[in-house]
Amino acid sequence: MDLHKHLSASAAEAARIARGVTPGRLDGPTPCTEMDTRALLNHWILYTAYGLEKRARREPLPAQWLERDFTAEPDWAEAYAAQLDRAVAAWADPAVWEGEISLGDGFAMPAPEIAKMIVKELVVHGWDVAKASGQEIVCAPETAEIVLAVVEEYAETYREYKGFADPVELPAGASAFDRALALSGRDPGWRPAAAR
């Protein structure tokens, strides 16, 4: 499995979605009910771009970045796209995929597992941002299968830490992507209230 290919494609799609967010949408609702679009974007930008590069380099995230409002900065979407490019380039080094990566507090995971989780973050929060901003996400079926596998493996852990809501029921025959969304507590048919 060429995870780097999926990481690169998911990052490119995330950059496209970010560029499509208009200023008037920043304070609007998202499928993540506890976050408006601005808060969701800041979480997404921090962990999928800056955090992704720091993981590759085995460096901790600076504490001040946790409070940073990336969306308040000029051309934030272009800055996010450029940082995604740097992060994906860092993961192009085969050595990055060896060994484990620390997540802090003495906890570490194999590098490929971290990469799969970031693909999930790029895609699932990419869907969140797309829906909140009146866009659609493009996710290849093979990438959707990776996202579904990650959600299936870690859903209960995410729920324990309030990262996922309760699963949503779906009709039989739903796509892998919709099943990943539903298992993560998202309604694949969600739209902002004003758009309903």
PDB file of C-alpha atoms in Angstrom:
ATOM      1  CA  MET A   1       0.000   0.000   0.000  1.00  0.00           C
ATOM      2  CA  ASP A   2       1.490   3.307  -1.061  1.00  0.00           C
ATOM      3  CA  LEU A   3       0.341   5.416   1.854  1.00  0.00           C
ATOM      4  CA  HIS A   4       2.345   8.406   0.698  1.00  0.00           C
ATOM      5  CA  LYS A   5       0.245   8.545  -2.477  1.00  0.00           C
ATOM      6  CA  HIS A   6      -2.948   8.700  -0.397  1.00  0.00           C
ATOM      7  CA  LEU A   7      -1.399  11.276   1.941  1.00  0.00           C
ATOM      8  CA  SER A   8      -0.423  13.454  -1.014  1.00  0.00           C
ATOM      9  CA  ALA A   9      -3.834  13.190  -2.734  1.00  0.00           C
ATOM     10  CA  SER A  10      -5.716  13.886   0.513  1.00  0.00           C
ATOM     11  CA  ALA A  11      -3.514  16.921   1.216  1.00  0.00           C
ATOM     12  CA  ALA A  12      -4.131  18.303  -2.282  1.00  0.00           C
ATOM     13  CA  GLU A  13      -7.883  17.923  -1.812  1.00  0.00           C
ATOM     14  CA  ALA A  14      -7.666  19.569   1.628  1.00  0.00           C
ATOM     15  CA  ALA A  15      -5.858  22.545   0.085  1.00  0.00           C
ATOM     16  CA  ARG A  16      -8.538  22.838  -2.604  1.00  0.00           C
ATOM     17  CA  ILE A  17     -11.308  22.806   0.000  1.00  0.00           C
ATOM     18  CA  ALA A  18      -9.539  25.379   2.190  1.00  0.00           C
ATOM     19  CA  ARG A  19      -9.212  27.733  -0.778  1.00  0.00           C
ATOM     20  CA  GLY A  20     -12.979  27.486  -1.264  1.00  0.00           C
ATOM     21  CA  VAL A  21     -13.886  28.705   2.230  1.00  0.00           C
ATOM     22  CA  THR A  22     -15.199  32.272   2.062  1.00  0.00           C
ATOM     23  CA  PRO A  23     -14.826  34.708   4.994  1.00  0.00           C
ATOM     24  CA  GLY A  24     -18.579  34.757   5.551  1.00  0.00           C
ATOM     25  CA  ARG A  25     -18.543  31.044   6.390  1.00  0.00           C
ATOM     26  CA  LEU A  26     -15.941  31.198   9.175  1.00  0.00           C
ATOM     27  CA  ASP A  27     -18.435  31.680  11.984  1.00  0.00           C
ATOM     28  CA  GLY A  28     -20.951  29.182  10.616  1.00  0.00           C
ATOM     29  CA  PRO A  29     -21.866  25.729  11.929  1.00  0.00           C
ATOM     30  CA  THR A  30     -20.090  22.496  11.072  1.00  0.00           C
ATOM     31  CA  PRO A  31     -20.898  18.791  11.420  1.00  0.00           C
ATOM     32  CA  CYS A  32     -18.620  18.940  14.502  1.00  0.00           C
ATOM     33  CA  THR A  33     -21.293  20.538  16.656  1.00  0.00           C
ATOM     34  CA  GLU A  34     -18.866  21.828  19.284  1.00  0.00           C
ATOM     35  CA  MET A  35     -16.847  23.819  16.714  1.00  0.00           C
ATOM     36  CA  ASP A  36     -17.705  26.578  14.283  1.00  0.00           C
ATOM     37  CA  THR A  37     -15.899  26.633  10.936  1.00  0.00           C
ATOM     38  CA  ARG A  38     -13.054  28.809  12.219  1.00  0.00           C
ATOM     39  CA  ALA A  39     -12.340  26.509  15.172  1.00  0.00           C
ATOM     40  CA  LEU A  40     -12.555  23.439  12.957  1.00  0.00           C
ATOM     41  CA  LEU A  41     -10.185  24.981  10.409  1.00  0.00           C
ATOM     42  CA  ASN A  42      -7.653  25.837  13.111  1.00  0.00           C
ATOM     43  CA  HIS A  43      -7.729  22.258  14.419  1.00  0.00           C
ATOM     44  CA  TRP A  44      -7.467  20.844  10.882  1.00  0.00           C
ATOM     45  CA  ILE A  45      -4.634  23.168   9.822  1.00  0.00           C
ATOM     46  CA  LEU A  46      -2.615  22.567  12.983  1.00  0.00           C
ATOM     47  CA  TYR A  47      -2.689  18.777  12.968  1.00  0.00           C
ATOM     48  CA  THR A  48      -2.812  17.938   9.253  1.00  0.00           C
ATOM     49  CA  ALA A  49      -0.172  20.388   8.028  1.00  0.00           C
ATOM     50  CA  TYR A  50       2.058  21.709  10.798  1.00  0.00           C
ATOM     51  CA  GLY A  51       1.630  18.630  12.966  1.00  0.00           C
ATOM     52  CA  LEU A  52       2.196  16.307  10.022  1.00  0.00           C
ATOM     53  CA  GLU A  53       5.601  17.844   9.304  1.00  0.00           C
ATOM     54  CA  LYS A  54       6.552  17.842  12.997  1.00  0.00           C
ATOM     55  CA  ARG A  55       5.655  14.127  13.218  1.00  0.00           C
ATOM     56  CA  ALA A  56       7.929  13.372  10.267  1.00  0.00           C
ATOM     57  CA  ARG A  57      10.775  15.241  11.950  1.00  0.00           C
ATOM     58  CA  ARG A  58      10.042  13.672  15.365  1.00  0.00           C
ATOM     59  CA  GLU A  59       9.609  17.137  16.875  1.00  0.00           C
ATOM     60  CA  PRO A  60       6.900  18.248  19.338  1.00  0.00           C
ATOM     61  CA  LEU A  61       4.277  20.812  18.437  1.00  0.00           C
ATOM     62  CA  PRO A  62       5.095  24.194  20.016  1.00  0.00           C
ATOM     63  CA  ALA A  63       2.571  24.850  22.790  1.00  0.00           C
ATOM     64  CA  GLN A  64       1.741  28.319  21.433  1.00  0.00           C
ATOM     65  CA  TRP A  65       0.477  26.794  18.197  1.00  0.00           C
ATOM     66  CA  LEU A  66      -2.453  25.322  20.121  1.00  0.00           C
ATOM     67  CA  GLU A  67      -3.816  28.864  20.600  1.00  0.00           C
ATOM     68  CA  ARG A  68      -2.924  30.183  17.141  1.00  0.00           C
ATOM     69  CA  ASP A  69      -5.747  31.451  14.915  1.00  0.00           C
ATOM     70  CA  PHE A  70      -4.440  30.466  11.510  1.00  0.00           C
ATOM     71  CA  THR A  71      -7.560  31.805   9.807  1.00  0.00           C
ATOM     72  CA  ALA A  72      -6.845  35.333  11.074  1.00  0.00           C
ATOM     73  CA  GLU A  73      -3.595  35.428   9.119  1.00  0.00           C
ATOM     74  CA  PRO A  74      -3.378  36.888   5.586  1.00  0.00           C
ATOM     75  CA  ASP A  75      -3.863  34.318   2.822  1.00  0.00           C
ATOM     76  CA  TRP A  76      -4.317  31.567   5.402  1.00  0.00           C
ATOM     77  CA  ALA A  77      -5.573  29.058   2.835  1.00  0.00           C
ATOM     78  CA  GLU A  78      -2.495  29.547   0.648  1.00  0.00           C
ATOM     79  CA  ALA A  79      -0.278  29.275   3.729  1.00  0.00           C
ATOM     80  CA  TYR A  80      -2.051  26.017   4.641  1.00  0.00           C
ATOM     81  CA  ALA A  81      -1.540  24.671   1.116  1.00  0.00           C
ATOM     82  CA  ALA A  82       2.166  25.546   1.221  1.00  0.00           C
ATOM     83  CA  GLN A  83       2.572  23.934   4.643  1.00  0.00           C
ATOM     84  CA  LEU A  84       0.790  20.804   3.426  1.00  0.00           C
ATOM     85  CA  ASP A  85       3.301  20.632   0.561  1.00  0.00           C
ATOM     86  CA  ARG A  86       6.192  20.849   3.058  1.00  0.00           C
ATOM     87  CA  ALA A  87       4.638  18.173   5.259  1.00  0.00           C
ATOM     88  CA  VAL A  88       3.982  15.770   2.389  1.00  0.00           C
ATOM     89  CA  ALA A  89       7.544  16.347   1.136  1.00  0.00           C
ATOM     90  CA  ALA A  90       8.905  15.489   4.585  1.00  0.00           C
ATOM     91  CA  TRP A  91       7.059  12.159   4.430  1.00  0.00           C
ATOM     92  CA  ALA A  92       8.572  11.386   1.010  1.00  0.00           C
ATOM     93  CA  ASP A  93      11.756  10.301   2.805  1.00  0.00           C
ATOM     94  CA  PRO A  94      11.568   6.494   3.268  1.00  0.00           C
ATOM     95  CA  ALA A  95      13.395   6.818   6.595  1.00  0.00           C
ATOM     96  CA  VAL A  96      10.428   8.719   8.052  1.00  0.00           C
ATOM     97  CA  TRP A  97       8.298   5.578   7.740  1.00  0.00           C
ATOM     98  CA  GLU A  98      10.655   3.550   9.937  1.00  0.00           C
ATOM     99  CA  GLY A  99      10.175   3.112  13.665  1.00  0.00           C
ATOM    100  CA  GLU A 100       7.720   4.861  15.936  1.00  0.00           C
ATOM    101  CA  ILE A 101       6.615   8.437  16.445  1.00  0.00           C
ATOM    102  CA  SER A 102       6.012   9.861  19.894  1.00  0.00           C
ATOM    103  CA  LEU A 103       2.596  11.327  20.618  1.00  0.00           C
ATOM    104  CA  GLY A 104       3.677  12.592  24.028  1.00  0.00           C
ATOM    105  CA  ASP A 105       3.116  11.277  27.544  1.00  0.00           C
ATOM    106  CA  GLY A 106       5.279   8.250  26.755  1.00  0.00           C
ATOM    107  CA  PHE A 107       2.906   7.043  24.036  1.00  0.00           C
ATOM    108  CA  ALA A 108       4.187   6.218  20.547  1.00  0.00           C
ATOM    109  CA  MET A 109       2.834   4.575  17.407  1.00  0.00           C
ATOM    110  CA  PRO A 110       4.435   3.133  14.267  1.00  0.00           C
ATOM    111  CA  ALA A 111       4.966   5.837  11.638  1.00  0.00           C
ATOM    112  CA  PRO A 112       2.637   4.194   9.060  1.00  0.00           C
ATOM    113  CA  GLU A 113      -0.191   4.205  11.638  1.00  0.00           C
ATOM    114  CA  ILE A 114       0.332   7.930  12.222  1.00  0.00           C
ATOM    115  CA  ALA A 115       0.213   8.510   8.458  1.00  0.00           C
ATOM    116  CA  LYS A 116      -3.058   6.584   8.158  1.00  0.00           C
ATOM    117  CA  MET A 117      -4.566   8.603  10.997  1.00  0.00           C
ATOM    118  CA  ILE A 118      -3.548  11.843   9.304  1.00  0.00           C
ATOM    119  CA  VAL A 119      -5.139  10.667   6.047  1.00  0.00           C
ATOM    120  CA  LYS A 120      -8.295  10.126   8.109  1.00  0.00           C
ATOM    121  CA  GLU A 121      -7.994  13.631   9.595  1.00  0.00           C
ATOM    122  CA  LEU A 122      -7.428  15.214   6.191  1.00  0.00           C
ATOM    123  CA  VAL A 123     -10.410  13.437   4.660  1.00  0.00           C
ATOM    124  CA  VAL A 124     -12.979  13.388   7.475  1.00  0.00           C
ATOM    125  CA  HIS A 125     -12.353  16.966   8.575  1.00  0.00           C
ATOM    126  CA  GLY A 126     -12.029  17.843   4.898  1.00  0.00           C
ATOM    127  CA  TRP A 127     -15.600  16.604   4.506  1.00  0.00           C
ATOM    128  CA  ASP A 128     -16.611  18.627   7.590  1.00  0.00           C
ATOM    129  CA  VAL A 129     -15.078  21.817   6.170  1.00  0.00           C
ATOM    130  CA  ALA A 130     -16.477  21.166   2.703  1.00  0.00           C
ATOM    131  CA  LYS A 131     -20.008  20.675   4.037  1.00  0.00           C
ATOM    132  CA  ALA A 132     -19.754  23.720   6.301  1.00  0.00           C
ATOM    133  CA  SER A 133     -18.612  25.900   3.400  1.00  0.00           C
ATOM    134  CA  GLY A 134     -21.018  24.680   0.709  1.00  0.00           C
ATOM    135  CA  GLN A 135     -18.539  22.437  -1.080  1.00  0.00           C
ATOM    136  CA  GLU A 136     -18.135  18.736  -1.789  1.00  0.00           C
ATOM    137  CA  ILE A 137     -15.085  16.586  -1.141  1.00  0.00           C
ATOM    138  CA  VAL A 138     -13.527  14.249  -3.690  1.00  0.00           C
ATOM    139  CA  CYS A 139     -12.171  11.046  -2.137  1.00  0.00           C
ATOM    140  CA  ALA A 140     -10.950   8.106  -4.212  1.00  0.00           C
ATOM    141  CA  PRO A 141     -12.508   4.734  -3.276  1.00  0.00           C
ATOM    142  CA  GLU A 142      -9.094   3.340  -2.273  1.00  0.00           C
ATOM    143  CA  THR A 143      -8.503   6.277   0.071  1.00  0.00           C
ATOM    144  CA  ALA A 144     -12.010   5.879   1.487  1.00  0.00           C
ATOM    145  CA  GLU A 145     -11.169   2.265   2.357  1.00  0.00           C
ATOM    146  CA  ILE A 146      -8.122   3.440   4.324  1.00  0.00           C
ATOM    147  CA  VAL A 147     -10.227   6.021   6.143  1.00  0.00           C
ATOM    148  CA  LEU A 148     -12.876   3.418   6.951  1.00  0.00           C
ATOM    149  CA  ALA A 149     -10.261   0.999   8.290  1.00  0.00           C
ATOM    150  CA  VAL A 150      -8.817   3.686  10.582  1.00  0.00           C
ATOM    151  CA  VAL A 151     -12.255   4.697  11.832  1.00  0.00           C
ATOM    152  CA  GLU A 152     -13.198   1.061  12.475  1.00  0.00           C
ATOM    153  CA  GLU A 153      -9.986   0.438  14.403  1.00  0.00           C
ATOM    154  CA  TYR A 154      -9.974   3.591  16.509  1.00  0.00           C
ATOM    155  CA  ALA A 155     -13.630   4.650  16.763  1.00  0.00           C
ATOM    156  CA  GLU A 156     -14.034   3.676  20.403  1.00  0.00           C
ATOM    157  CA  THR A 157     -10.805   5.433  21.381  1.00  0.00           C
ATOM    158  CA  TYR A 158     -11.919   8.601  19.591  1.00  0.00           C
ATOM    159  CA  ARG A 159     -15.300   8.369  21.317  1.00  0.00           C
ATOM    160  CA  GLU A 160     -13.622   7.944  24.689  1.00  0.00           C
ATOM    161  CA  TYR A 161     -11.860  11.273  24.153  1.00  0.00           C
ATOM    162  CA  LYS A 162     -14.976  12.982  22.710  1.00  0.00           C
ATOM    163  CA  GLY A 163     -13.486  13.053  19.203  1.00  0.00           C
ATOM    164  CA  PHE A 164     -16.390  11.079  17.677  1.00  0.00           C
ATOM    165  CA  ALA A 165     -20.106  11.154  18.404  1.00  0.00           C
ATOM    166  CA  ASP A 166     -22.298   8.038  18.493  1.00  0.00           C
ATOM    167  CA  PRO A 167     -22.521   6.132  15.186  1.00  0.00           C
ATOM    168  CA  VAL A 168     -25.207   7.132  12.699  1.00  0.00           C
ATOM    169  CA  GLU A 169     -27.434   4.459  11.136  1.00  0.00           C
ATOM    170  CA  LEU A 170     -27.096   4.038   7.369  1.00  0.00           C
ATOM    171  CA  PRO A 171     -29.084   2.076   4.793  1.00  0.00           C
ATOM    172  CA  ALA A 172     -27.588  -1.142   3.461  1.00  0.00           C
ATOM    173  CA  GLY A 173     -25.177  -0.752   0.586  1.00  0.00           C
ATOM    174  CA  ALA A 174     -23.701   2.566   1.737  1.00  0.00           C
ATOM    175  CA  SER A 175     -20.280   3.458   0.336  1.00  0.00           C
ATOM    176  CA  ALA A 176     -17.090   2.949   2.335  1.00  0.00           C
ATOM    177  CA  PHE A 177     -16.790   6.720   2.679  1.00  0.00           C
ATOM    178  CA  ASP A 178     -20.326   7.154   4.007  1.00  0.00           C
ATOM    179  CA  ARG A 179     -19.771   4.231   6.379  1.00  0.00           C
ATOM    180  CA  ALA A 180     -16.600   5.900   7.697  1.00  0.00           C
ATOM    181  CA  LEU A 181     -18.481   9.158   8.230  1.00  0.00           C
ATOM    182  CA  ALA A 182     -21.399   7.410   9.960  1.00  0.00           C
ATOM    183  CA  LEU A 183     -19.153   5.342  12.218  1.00  0.00           C
ATOM    184  CA  SER A 184     -17.368   8.542  13.243  1.00  0.00           C
ATOM    185  CA  GLY A 185     -20.727   9.998  14.309  1.00  0.00           C
ATOM    186  CA  ARG A 186     -21.387  12.083  11.207  1.00  0.00           C
ATOM    187  CA  ASP A 187     -24.573  12.150   9.142  1.00  0.00           C
ATOM    188  CA  PRO A 188     -23.477  11.906   5.479  1.00  0.00           C
ATOM    189  CA  GLY A 189     -26.520  13.996   4.546  1.00  0.00           C
ATOM    190  CA  TRP A 190     -25.612  16.890   6.884  1.00  0.00           C
ATOM    191  CA  ARG A 191     -25.991  20.437   5.573  1.00  0.00           C
ATOM    192  CA  PRO A 192     -25.872  23.809   7.397  1.00  0.00           C
ATOM    193  CA  ALA A 193     -29.295  24.776   8.746  1.00  0.00           C
ATOM    194  CA  ALA A 194     -29.593  27.694   6.314  1.00  0.00           C
ATOM    195  CA  ALA A 195     -29.098  25.318   3.381  1.00  0.00           C
ATOM    196  CA  ARG A 196     -31.807  22.851   4.415  1.00  0.00           C
TER     197      ARG A 196
END
